[in-house]
CSV table of C-alpha atoms in Angstrom, one decimal:
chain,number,residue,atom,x,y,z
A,576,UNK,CA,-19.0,0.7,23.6
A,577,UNK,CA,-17.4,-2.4,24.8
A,578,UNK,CA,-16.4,-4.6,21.5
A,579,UNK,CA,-15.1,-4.3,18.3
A,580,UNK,CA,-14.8,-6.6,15.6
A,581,UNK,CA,-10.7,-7.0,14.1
A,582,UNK,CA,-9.2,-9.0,11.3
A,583,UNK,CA,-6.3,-10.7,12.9
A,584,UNK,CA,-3.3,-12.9,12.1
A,585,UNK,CA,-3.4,-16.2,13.6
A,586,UNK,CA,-0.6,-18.3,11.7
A,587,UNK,CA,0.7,-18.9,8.1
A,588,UNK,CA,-2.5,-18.7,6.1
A,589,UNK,CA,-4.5,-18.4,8.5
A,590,UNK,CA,-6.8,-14.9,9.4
A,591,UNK,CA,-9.8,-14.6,11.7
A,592,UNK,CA,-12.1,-11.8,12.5
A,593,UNK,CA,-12.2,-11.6,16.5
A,594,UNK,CA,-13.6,-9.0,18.6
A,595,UNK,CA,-11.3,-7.1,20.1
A,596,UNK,CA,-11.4,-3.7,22.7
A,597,UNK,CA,-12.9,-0.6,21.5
A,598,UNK,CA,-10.3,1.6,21.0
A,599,UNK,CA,-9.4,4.8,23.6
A,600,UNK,CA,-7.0,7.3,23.1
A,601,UNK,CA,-3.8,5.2,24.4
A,602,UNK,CA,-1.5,2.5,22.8
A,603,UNK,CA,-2.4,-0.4,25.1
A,604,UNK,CA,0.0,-3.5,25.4
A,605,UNK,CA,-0.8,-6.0,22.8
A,606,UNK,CA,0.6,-8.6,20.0
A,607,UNK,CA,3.2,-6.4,18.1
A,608,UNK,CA,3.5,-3.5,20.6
A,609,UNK,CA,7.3,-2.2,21.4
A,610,UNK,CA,7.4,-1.9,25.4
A,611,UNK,CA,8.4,1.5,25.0
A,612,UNK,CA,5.4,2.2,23.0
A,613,UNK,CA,3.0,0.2,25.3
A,614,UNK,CA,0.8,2.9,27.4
A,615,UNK,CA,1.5,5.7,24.7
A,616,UNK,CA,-1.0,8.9,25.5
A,617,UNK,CA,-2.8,10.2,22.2
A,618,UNK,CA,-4.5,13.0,23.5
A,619,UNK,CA,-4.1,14.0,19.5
A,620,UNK,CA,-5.9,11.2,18.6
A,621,UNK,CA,-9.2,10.6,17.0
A,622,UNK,CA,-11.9,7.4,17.2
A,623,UNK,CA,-12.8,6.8,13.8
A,624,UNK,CA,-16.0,4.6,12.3
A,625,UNK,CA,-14.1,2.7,9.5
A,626,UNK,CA,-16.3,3.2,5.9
A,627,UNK,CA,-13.7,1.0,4.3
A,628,UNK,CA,-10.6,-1.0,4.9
A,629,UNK,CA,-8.5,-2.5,1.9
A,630,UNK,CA,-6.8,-5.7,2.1
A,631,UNK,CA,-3.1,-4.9,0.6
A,632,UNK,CA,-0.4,-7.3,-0.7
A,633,UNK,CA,1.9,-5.9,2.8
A,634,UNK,CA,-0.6,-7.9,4.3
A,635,UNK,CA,-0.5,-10.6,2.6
A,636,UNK,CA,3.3,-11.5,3.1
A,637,UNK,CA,2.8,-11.5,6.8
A,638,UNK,CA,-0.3,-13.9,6.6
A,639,UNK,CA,1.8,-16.3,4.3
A,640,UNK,CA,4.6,-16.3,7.6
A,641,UNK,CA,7.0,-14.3,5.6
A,642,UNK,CA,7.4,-12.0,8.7
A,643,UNK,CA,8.0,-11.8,11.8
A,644,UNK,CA,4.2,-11.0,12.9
A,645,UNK,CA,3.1,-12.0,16.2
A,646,UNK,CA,-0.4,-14.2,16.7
A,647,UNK,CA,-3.4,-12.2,16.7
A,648,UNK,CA,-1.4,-9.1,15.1
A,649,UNK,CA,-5.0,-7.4,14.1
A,650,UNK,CA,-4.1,-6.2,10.6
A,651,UNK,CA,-4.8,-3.1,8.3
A,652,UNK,CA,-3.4,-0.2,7.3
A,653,UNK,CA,-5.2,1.1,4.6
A,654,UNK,CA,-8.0,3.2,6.2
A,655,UNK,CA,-11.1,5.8,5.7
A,656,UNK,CA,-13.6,6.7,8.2
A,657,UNK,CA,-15.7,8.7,10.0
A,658,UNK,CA,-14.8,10.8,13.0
A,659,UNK,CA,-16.6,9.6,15.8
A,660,UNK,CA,-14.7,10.4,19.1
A,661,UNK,CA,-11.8,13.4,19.6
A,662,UNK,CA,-9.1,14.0,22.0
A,663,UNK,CA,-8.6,17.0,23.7
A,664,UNK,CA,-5.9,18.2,22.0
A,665,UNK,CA,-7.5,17.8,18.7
A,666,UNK,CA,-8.0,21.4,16.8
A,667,UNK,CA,-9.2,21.4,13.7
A,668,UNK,CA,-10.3,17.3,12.9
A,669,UNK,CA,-14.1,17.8,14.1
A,670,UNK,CA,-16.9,14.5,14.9
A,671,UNK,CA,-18.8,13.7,11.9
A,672,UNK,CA,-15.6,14.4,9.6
A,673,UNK,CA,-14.9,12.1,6.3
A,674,UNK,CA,-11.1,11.1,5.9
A,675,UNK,CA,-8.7,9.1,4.7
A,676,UNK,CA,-5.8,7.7,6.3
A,677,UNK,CA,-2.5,7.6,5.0
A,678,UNK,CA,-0.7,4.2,6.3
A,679,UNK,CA,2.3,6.2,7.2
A,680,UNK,CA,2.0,7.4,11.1
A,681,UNK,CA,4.2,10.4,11.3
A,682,UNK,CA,4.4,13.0,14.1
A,683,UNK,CA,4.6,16.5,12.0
A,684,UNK,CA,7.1,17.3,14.4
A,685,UNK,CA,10.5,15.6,13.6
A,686,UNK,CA,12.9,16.8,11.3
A,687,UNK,CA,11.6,13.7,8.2
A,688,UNK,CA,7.8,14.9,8.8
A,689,UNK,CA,8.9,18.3,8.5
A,690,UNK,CA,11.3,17.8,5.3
A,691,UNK,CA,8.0,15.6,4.3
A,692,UNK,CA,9.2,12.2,4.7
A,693,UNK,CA,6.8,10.9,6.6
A,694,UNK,CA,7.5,7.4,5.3
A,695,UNK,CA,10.0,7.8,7.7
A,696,UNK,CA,8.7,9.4,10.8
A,697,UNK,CA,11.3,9.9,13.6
A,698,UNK,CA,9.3,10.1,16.5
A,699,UNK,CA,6.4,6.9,16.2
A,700,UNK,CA,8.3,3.6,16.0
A,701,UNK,CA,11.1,2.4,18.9
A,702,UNK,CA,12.5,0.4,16.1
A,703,UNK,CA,13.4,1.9,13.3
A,704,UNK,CA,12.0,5.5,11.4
A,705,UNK,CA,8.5,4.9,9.9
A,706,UNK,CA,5.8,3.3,11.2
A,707,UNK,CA,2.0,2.1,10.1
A,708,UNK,CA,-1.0,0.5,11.6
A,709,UNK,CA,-1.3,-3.4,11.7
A,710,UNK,CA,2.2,-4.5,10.4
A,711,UNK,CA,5.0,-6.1,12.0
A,712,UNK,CA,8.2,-4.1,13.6
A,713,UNK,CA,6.4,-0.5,12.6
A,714,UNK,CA,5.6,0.3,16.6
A,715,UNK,CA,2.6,-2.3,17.2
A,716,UNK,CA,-0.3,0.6,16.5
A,717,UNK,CA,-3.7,-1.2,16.4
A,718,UNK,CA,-4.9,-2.2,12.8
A,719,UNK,CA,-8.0,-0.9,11.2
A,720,UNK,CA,-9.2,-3.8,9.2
A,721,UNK,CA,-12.2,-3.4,12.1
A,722,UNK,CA,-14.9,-1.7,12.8
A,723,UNK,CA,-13.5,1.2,14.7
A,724,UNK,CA,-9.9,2.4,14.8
A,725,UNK,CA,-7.6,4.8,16.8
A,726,UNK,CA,-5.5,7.3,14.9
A,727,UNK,CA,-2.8,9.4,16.3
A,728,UNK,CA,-2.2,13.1,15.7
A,729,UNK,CA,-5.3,13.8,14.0
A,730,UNK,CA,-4.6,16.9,12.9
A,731,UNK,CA,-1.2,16.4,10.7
A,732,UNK,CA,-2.2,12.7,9.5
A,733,UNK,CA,-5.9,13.2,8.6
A,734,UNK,CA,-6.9,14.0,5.0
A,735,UNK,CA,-10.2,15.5,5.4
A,736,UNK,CA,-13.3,15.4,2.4
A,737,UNK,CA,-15.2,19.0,2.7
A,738,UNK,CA,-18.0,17.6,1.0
A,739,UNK,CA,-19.3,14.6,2.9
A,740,UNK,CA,-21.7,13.6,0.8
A,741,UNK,CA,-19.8,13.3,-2.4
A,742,UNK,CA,-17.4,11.8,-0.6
A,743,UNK,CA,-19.5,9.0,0.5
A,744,UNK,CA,-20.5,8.8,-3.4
A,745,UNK,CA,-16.8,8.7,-4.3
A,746,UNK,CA,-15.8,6.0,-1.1
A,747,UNK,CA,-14.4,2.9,-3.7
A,748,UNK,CA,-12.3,5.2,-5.1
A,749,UNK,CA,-10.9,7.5,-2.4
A,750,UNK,CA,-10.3,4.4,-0.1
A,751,UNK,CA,-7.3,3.3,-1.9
A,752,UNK,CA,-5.9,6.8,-0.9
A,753,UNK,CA,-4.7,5.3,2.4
A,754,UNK,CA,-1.8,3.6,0.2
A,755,UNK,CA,-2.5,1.6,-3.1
A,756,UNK,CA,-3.1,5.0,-5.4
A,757,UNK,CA,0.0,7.4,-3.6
A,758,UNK,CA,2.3,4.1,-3.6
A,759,UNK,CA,1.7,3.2,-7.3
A,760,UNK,CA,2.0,6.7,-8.1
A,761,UNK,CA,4.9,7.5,-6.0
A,762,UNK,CA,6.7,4.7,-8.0
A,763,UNK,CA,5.6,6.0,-11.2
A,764,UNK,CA,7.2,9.7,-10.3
A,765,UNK,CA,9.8,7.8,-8.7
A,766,UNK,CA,11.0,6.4,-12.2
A,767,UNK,CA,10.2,9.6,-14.0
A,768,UNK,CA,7.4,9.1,-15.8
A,769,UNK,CA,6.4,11.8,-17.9
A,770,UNK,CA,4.3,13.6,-21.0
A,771,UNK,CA,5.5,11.1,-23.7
A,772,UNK,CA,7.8,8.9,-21.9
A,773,UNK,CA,7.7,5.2,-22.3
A,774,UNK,CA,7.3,3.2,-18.6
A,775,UNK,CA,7.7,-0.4,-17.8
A,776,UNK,CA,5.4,-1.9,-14.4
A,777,UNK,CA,6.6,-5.0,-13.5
A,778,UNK,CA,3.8,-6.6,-11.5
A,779,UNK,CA,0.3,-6.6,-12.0
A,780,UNK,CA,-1.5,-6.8,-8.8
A,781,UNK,CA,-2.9,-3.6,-7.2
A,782,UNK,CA,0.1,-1.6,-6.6
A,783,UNK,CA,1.1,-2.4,-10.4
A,784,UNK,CA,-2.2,-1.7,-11.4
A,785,UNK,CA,-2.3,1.7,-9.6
A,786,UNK,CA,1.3,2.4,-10.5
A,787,UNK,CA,0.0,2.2,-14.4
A,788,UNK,CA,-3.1,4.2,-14.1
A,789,UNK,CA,-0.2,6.7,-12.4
A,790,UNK,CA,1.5,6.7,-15.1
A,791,UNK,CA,-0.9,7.1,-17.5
A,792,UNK,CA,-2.2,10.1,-15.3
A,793,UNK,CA,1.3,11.4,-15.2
A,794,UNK,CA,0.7,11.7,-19.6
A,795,UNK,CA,3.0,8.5,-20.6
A,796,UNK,CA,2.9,7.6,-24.2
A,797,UNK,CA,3.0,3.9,-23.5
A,798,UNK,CA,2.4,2.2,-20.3
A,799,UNK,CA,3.7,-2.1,-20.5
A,800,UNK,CA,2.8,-4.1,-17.9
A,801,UNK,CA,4.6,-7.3,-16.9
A,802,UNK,CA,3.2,-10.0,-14.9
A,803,UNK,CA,2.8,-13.9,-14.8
A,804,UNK,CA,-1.1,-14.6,-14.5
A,805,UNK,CA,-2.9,-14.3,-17.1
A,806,UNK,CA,-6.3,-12.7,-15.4
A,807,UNK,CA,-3.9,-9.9,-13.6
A,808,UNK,CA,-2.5,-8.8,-17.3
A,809,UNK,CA,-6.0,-8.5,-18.5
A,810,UNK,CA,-6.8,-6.5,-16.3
A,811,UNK,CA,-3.7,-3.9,-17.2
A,812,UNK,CA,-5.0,-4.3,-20.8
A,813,UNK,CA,-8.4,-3.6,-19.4
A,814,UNK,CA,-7.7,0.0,-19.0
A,815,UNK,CA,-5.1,0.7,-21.8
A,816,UNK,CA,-2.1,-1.2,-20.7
A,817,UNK,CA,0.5,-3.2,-23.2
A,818,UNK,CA,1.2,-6.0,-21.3
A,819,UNK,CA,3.6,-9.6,-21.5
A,820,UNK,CA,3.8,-12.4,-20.5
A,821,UNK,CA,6.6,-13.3,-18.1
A,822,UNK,CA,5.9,-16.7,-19.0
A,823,UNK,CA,6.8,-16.9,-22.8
A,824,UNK,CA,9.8,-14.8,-24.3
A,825,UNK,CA,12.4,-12.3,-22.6
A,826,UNK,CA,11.2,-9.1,-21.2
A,827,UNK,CA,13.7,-7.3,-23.5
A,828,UNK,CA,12.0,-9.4,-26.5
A,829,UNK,CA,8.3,-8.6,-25.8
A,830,UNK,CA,9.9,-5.0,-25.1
A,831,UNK,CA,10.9,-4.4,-28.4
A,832,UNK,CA,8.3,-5.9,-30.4
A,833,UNK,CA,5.9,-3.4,-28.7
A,834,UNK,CA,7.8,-0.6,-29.0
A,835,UNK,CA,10.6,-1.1,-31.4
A,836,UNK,CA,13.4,-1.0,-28.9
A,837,UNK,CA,14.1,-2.6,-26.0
A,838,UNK,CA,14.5,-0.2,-23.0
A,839,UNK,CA,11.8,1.9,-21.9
A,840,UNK,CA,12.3,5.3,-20.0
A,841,UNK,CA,11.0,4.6,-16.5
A,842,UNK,CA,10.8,1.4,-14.6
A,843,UNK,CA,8.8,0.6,-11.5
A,844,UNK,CA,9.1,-2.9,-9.4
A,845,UNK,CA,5.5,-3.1,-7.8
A,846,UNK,CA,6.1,-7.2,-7.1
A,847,UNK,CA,9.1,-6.8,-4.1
A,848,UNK,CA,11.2,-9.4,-2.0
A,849,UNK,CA,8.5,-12.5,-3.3
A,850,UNK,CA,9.6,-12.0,-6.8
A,851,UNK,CA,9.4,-15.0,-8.8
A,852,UNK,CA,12.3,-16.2,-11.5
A,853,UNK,CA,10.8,-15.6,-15.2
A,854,UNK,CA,9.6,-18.4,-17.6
A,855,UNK,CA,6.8,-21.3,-16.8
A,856,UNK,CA,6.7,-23.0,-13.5
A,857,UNK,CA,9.1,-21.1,-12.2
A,858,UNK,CA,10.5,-20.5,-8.7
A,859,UNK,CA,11.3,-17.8,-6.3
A,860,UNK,CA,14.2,-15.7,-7.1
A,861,UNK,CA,13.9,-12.8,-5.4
A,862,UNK,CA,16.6,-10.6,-6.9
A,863,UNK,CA,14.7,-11.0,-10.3
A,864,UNK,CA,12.4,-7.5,-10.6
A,865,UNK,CA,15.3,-5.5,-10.3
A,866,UNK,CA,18.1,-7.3,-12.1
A,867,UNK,CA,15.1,-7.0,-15.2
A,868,UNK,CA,14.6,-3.4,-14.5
A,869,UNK,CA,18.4,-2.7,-15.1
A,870,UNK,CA,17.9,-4.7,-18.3
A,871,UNK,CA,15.2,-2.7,-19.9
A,872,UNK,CA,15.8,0.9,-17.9
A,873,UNK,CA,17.7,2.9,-20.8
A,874,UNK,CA,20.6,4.7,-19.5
A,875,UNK,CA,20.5,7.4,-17.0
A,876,UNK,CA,16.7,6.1,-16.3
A,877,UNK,CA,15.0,5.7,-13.0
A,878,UNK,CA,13.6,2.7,-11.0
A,879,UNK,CA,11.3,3.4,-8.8
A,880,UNK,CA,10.7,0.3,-6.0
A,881,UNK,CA,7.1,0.5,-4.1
A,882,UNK,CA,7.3,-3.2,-4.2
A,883,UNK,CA,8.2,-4.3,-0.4
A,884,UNK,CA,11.7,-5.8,0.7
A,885,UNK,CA,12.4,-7.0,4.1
A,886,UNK,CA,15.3,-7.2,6.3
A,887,UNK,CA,14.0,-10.5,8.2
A,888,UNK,CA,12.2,-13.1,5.7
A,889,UNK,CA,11.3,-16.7,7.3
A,890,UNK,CA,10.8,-18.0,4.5
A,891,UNK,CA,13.8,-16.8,2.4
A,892,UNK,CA,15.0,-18.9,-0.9
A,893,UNK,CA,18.6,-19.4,1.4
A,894,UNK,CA,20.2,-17.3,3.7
A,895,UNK,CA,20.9,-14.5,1.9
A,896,UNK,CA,17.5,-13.9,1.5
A,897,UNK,CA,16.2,-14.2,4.7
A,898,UNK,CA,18.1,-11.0,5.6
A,899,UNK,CA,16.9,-9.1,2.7
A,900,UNK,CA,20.7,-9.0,1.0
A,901,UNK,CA,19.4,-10.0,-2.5
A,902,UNK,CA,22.1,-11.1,-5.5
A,903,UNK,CA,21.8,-7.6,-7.2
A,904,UNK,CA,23.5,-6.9,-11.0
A,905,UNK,CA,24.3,-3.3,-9.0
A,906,UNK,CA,27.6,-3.4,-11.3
A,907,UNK,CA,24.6,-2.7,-14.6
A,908,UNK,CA,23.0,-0.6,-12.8
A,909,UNK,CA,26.2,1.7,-11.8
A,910,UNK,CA,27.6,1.5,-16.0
A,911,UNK,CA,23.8,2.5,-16.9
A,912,UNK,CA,23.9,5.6,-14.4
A,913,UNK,CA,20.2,4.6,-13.2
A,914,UNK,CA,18.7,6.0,-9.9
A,915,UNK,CA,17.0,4.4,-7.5
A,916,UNK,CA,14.0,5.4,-5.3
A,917,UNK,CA,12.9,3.0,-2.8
A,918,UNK,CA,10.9,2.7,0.8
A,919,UNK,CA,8.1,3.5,1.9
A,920,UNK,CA,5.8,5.8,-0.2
A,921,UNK,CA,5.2,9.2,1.7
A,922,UNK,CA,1.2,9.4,1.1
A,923,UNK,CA,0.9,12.6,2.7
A,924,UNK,CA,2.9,14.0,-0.6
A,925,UNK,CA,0.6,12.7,-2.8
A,926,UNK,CA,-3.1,12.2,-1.1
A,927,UNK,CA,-4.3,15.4,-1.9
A,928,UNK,CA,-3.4,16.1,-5.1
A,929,UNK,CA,-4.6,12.6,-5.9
A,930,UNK,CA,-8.1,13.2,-4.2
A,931,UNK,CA,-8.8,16.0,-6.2
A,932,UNK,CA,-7.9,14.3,-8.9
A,933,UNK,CA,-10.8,11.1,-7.8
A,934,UNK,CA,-13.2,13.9,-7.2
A,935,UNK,CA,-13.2,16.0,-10.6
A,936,UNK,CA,-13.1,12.1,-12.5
A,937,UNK,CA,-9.6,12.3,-14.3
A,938,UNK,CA,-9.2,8.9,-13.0
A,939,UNK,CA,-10.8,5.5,-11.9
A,940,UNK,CA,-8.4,3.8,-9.8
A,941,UNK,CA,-11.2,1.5,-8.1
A,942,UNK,CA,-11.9,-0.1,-11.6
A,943,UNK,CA,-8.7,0.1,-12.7
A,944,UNK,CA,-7.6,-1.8,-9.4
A,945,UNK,CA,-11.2,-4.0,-9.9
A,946,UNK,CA,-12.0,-3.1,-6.6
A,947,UNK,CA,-13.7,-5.7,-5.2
A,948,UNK,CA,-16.3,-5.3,-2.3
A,949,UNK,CA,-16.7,-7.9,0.8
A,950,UNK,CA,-17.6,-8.0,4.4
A,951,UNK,CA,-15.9,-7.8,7.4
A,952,UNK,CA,-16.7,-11.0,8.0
A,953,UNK,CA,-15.4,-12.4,4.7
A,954,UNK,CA,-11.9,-11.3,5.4
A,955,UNK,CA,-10.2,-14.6,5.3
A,956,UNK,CA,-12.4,-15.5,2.1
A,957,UNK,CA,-10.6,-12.5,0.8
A,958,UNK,CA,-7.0,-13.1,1.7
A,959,UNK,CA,-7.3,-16.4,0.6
A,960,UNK,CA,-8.1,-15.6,-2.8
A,961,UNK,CA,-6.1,-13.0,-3.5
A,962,UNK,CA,-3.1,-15.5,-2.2
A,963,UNK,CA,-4.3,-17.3,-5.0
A,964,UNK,CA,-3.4,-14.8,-7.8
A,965,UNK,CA,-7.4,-12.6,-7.7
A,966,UNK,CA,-7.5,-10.0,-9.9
A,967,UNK,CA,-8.9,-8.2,-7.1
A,968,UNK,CA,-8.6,-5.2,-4.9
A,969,UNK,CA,-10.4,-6.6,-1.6
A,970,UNK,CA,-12.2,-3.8,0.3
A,971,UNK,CA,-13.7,-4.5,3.5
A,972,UNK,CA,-16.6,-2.9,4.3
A,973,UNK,CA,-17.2,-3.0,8.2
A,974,UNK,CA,-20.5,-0.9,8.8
A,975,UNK,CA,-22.2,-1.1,4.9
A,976,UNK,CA,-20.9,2.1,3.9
A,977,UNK,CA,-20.3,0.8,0.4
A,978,UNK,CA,-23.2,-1.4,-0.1
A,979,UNK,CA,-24.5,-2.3,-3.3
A,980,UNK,CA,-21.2,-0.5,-5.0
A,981,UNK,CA,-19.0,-1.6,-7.9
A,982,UNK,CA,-16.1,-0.2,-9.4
A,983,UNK,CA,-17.3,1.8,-12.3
């Protein structure tokens, strides 16, 4: 096969779907590729036929120029597919196989893979530990917002769906396995949500939105979800969520008049390094999530962070910010004896457990993330309006795997 359709970064704002090579088994030169990556043999690779493709808000900050991303960058690292093609030193992945993809690419052979850290592979990225497909500074691996994909060690990375069929049936929902469901869980665990505890998401886009279904999976007596817009804290309420209104009063104030005190026994920033300052028309601040989180954490609480800092930001508030060093209330933090957990989320701890949990029905993440279904083609229709403020989960859908589906 000779072409390939992509969904790639052009410049701020701006996405296009291009066609782009058919993927092999090697890491050819391209936009975003370390040199020392550049020719890479993946003879533990598979070809897969992408069934679905999520746009995520990690995306998002690179389209709006808050990265470094390079043009035509081909995005996407939320993936499940088909098996189509297999290298040679590919065991136990077979052609025809159902899978998700987690976004982490890890090796299974350095020490962090083997202590299961694969956020933080050792052995995939020239730059720095961790890597993932279609994002800036993680080793310049081809994205899979596309119509075909290459993934490396098959046979470590690859979760793989026994039954086919009800996987296919099951698709909305076990697409956000790549990332959205493990990283909004992984917060939730992160912050120790429990049986009975009381858990505070700030942020209601999809990672917040999975992050609460998490924690209400996790068996927390109240789940309060924070948030700005007004469509994106409907749908928290949607599915059983308190919510306020970072608009109108303190956190601390809406806090307590839900639950009769102010602090809350688990926090979870799912908004990151774009935070904006509370109140009405206000600006960025991007220290604000977690100065807020020390506010309303009780003592000796945890904050998990799924929500994505940077060390290089463009388009920081001043210069501080465009090197990630943020105006932290750490002091607050230290008296209170928090913990935090932050980085990326390592799926592979979490996918299964989580799949099985999709499959049996204990939870709806694609309606509880309003999983919205579009074409390949409609890409930058999609990014566009979930720049806006959506209430939407955009999933691409390259090869009509999902059509005719809904989150139900």
């Amino acid at each position: 096969m000779s072409g390939n359709r992509a969904v790639a970064y052009i410049e701020p704002g701006v996405v296009e779907v291009q066609t782009i090579d058919y993927p092999d088994l090697v890491l050819h030169d391209g936009p975003g590729v370390h040199p020392q990556n550049a020719g890479r043999q993946c003879r533990h690779g598979v070809i897969l036929k992408v069934l679905a493709t999520n746009i995520c808000g990690s995306d998002q900050h690179m389209v709006r120029g808050r990265t470094t991303a390079p043009q035509d960058l081909v995005l996407g690292h939320e993936i499940t597919g088909e098996v189509v093609e297999k290298g040679p030193d590919v065991e136990f992945t077979e052609v025809g196989d159902v899978v998700s993809v987690p976004f982490n690419i890890a090796c299974g052979r350095c020490r962090n893979c083997k202590e299961r850290k694969t956020g933080i592979c050792l052995n995939v990225n020239p730059v720095r530990p961790g890597s993932a497909y279609g994002y800036v500074d993680m080793g310049g691996w081809v994205g899979g917002q596309a119509e075909y994909v290459m993934v490396p060690y098959a046979d470590w990375n690859l979760l793989r769906f026994t039954d086919r069929d009800r996987a296919r049936e099951k698709l909305l929902d076990l697409t956000m396995l790549s990332d959205i469901f493990p990283t909004g869980f992984h917060g939730a665990v992160s912050a120790g949500a429990g049986v009975g505890s009381t858990v505070y998401v700030a942020g209601a886009g999809p990672v917040g939105l999975a992050a609460a279904a998490s924690a209400q999976l996790l068996g927390a007596a109240v789940v309060i979800v924070g948030d700005l817009n007004p469509e994106r804290l409907a749908q928290a309420r949607s599915f059983g969520c308190e919510t306020i209104d970072l608009t109108q009063d303190p956190p601390q104030a809406q806090i307590e008049a839900l639950l009769g005190e102010p602090e809350v026994d688990a926090a979870v920033d799912a908004v990151g390094f774009e935070a904006r300052a509370h109140g009405p028309d206000a600006g960025e601040a991007p220290a604000t999530v977690l100065n807020t989180l020390m506010e309303v954490a009780r003592a000796g609480a945890g904050i998990g962070i799924p929500g994505l800092y940077v060390t290089e930001d463009p388009g920081g508030v001043d210069n501080d910010a465009r090197t990630g060093a943020l105006k932290m209330r750490f002091g607050l933090g230290w008296a209170k004896s928090h913990y935090f957990i932050t980085g990326q989320c390592p799926v592979m701890r979490y996918h299964r457990e989580l799949s099985q949990a999709i499959m049996h029905d204990r939870v709806q993440i694609a309606k509880a993330v309003n999983a919205t279904v579009i074409s390949l083609e409609d890409a930058p229709r999609g990014y566009a309006e979930f720049d806006q403020g959506a209430s939407r989960k955009y999933v691409l859908n390259p090869h009509g795997a999902l059509d005719g589906v809904t989150a139900i």
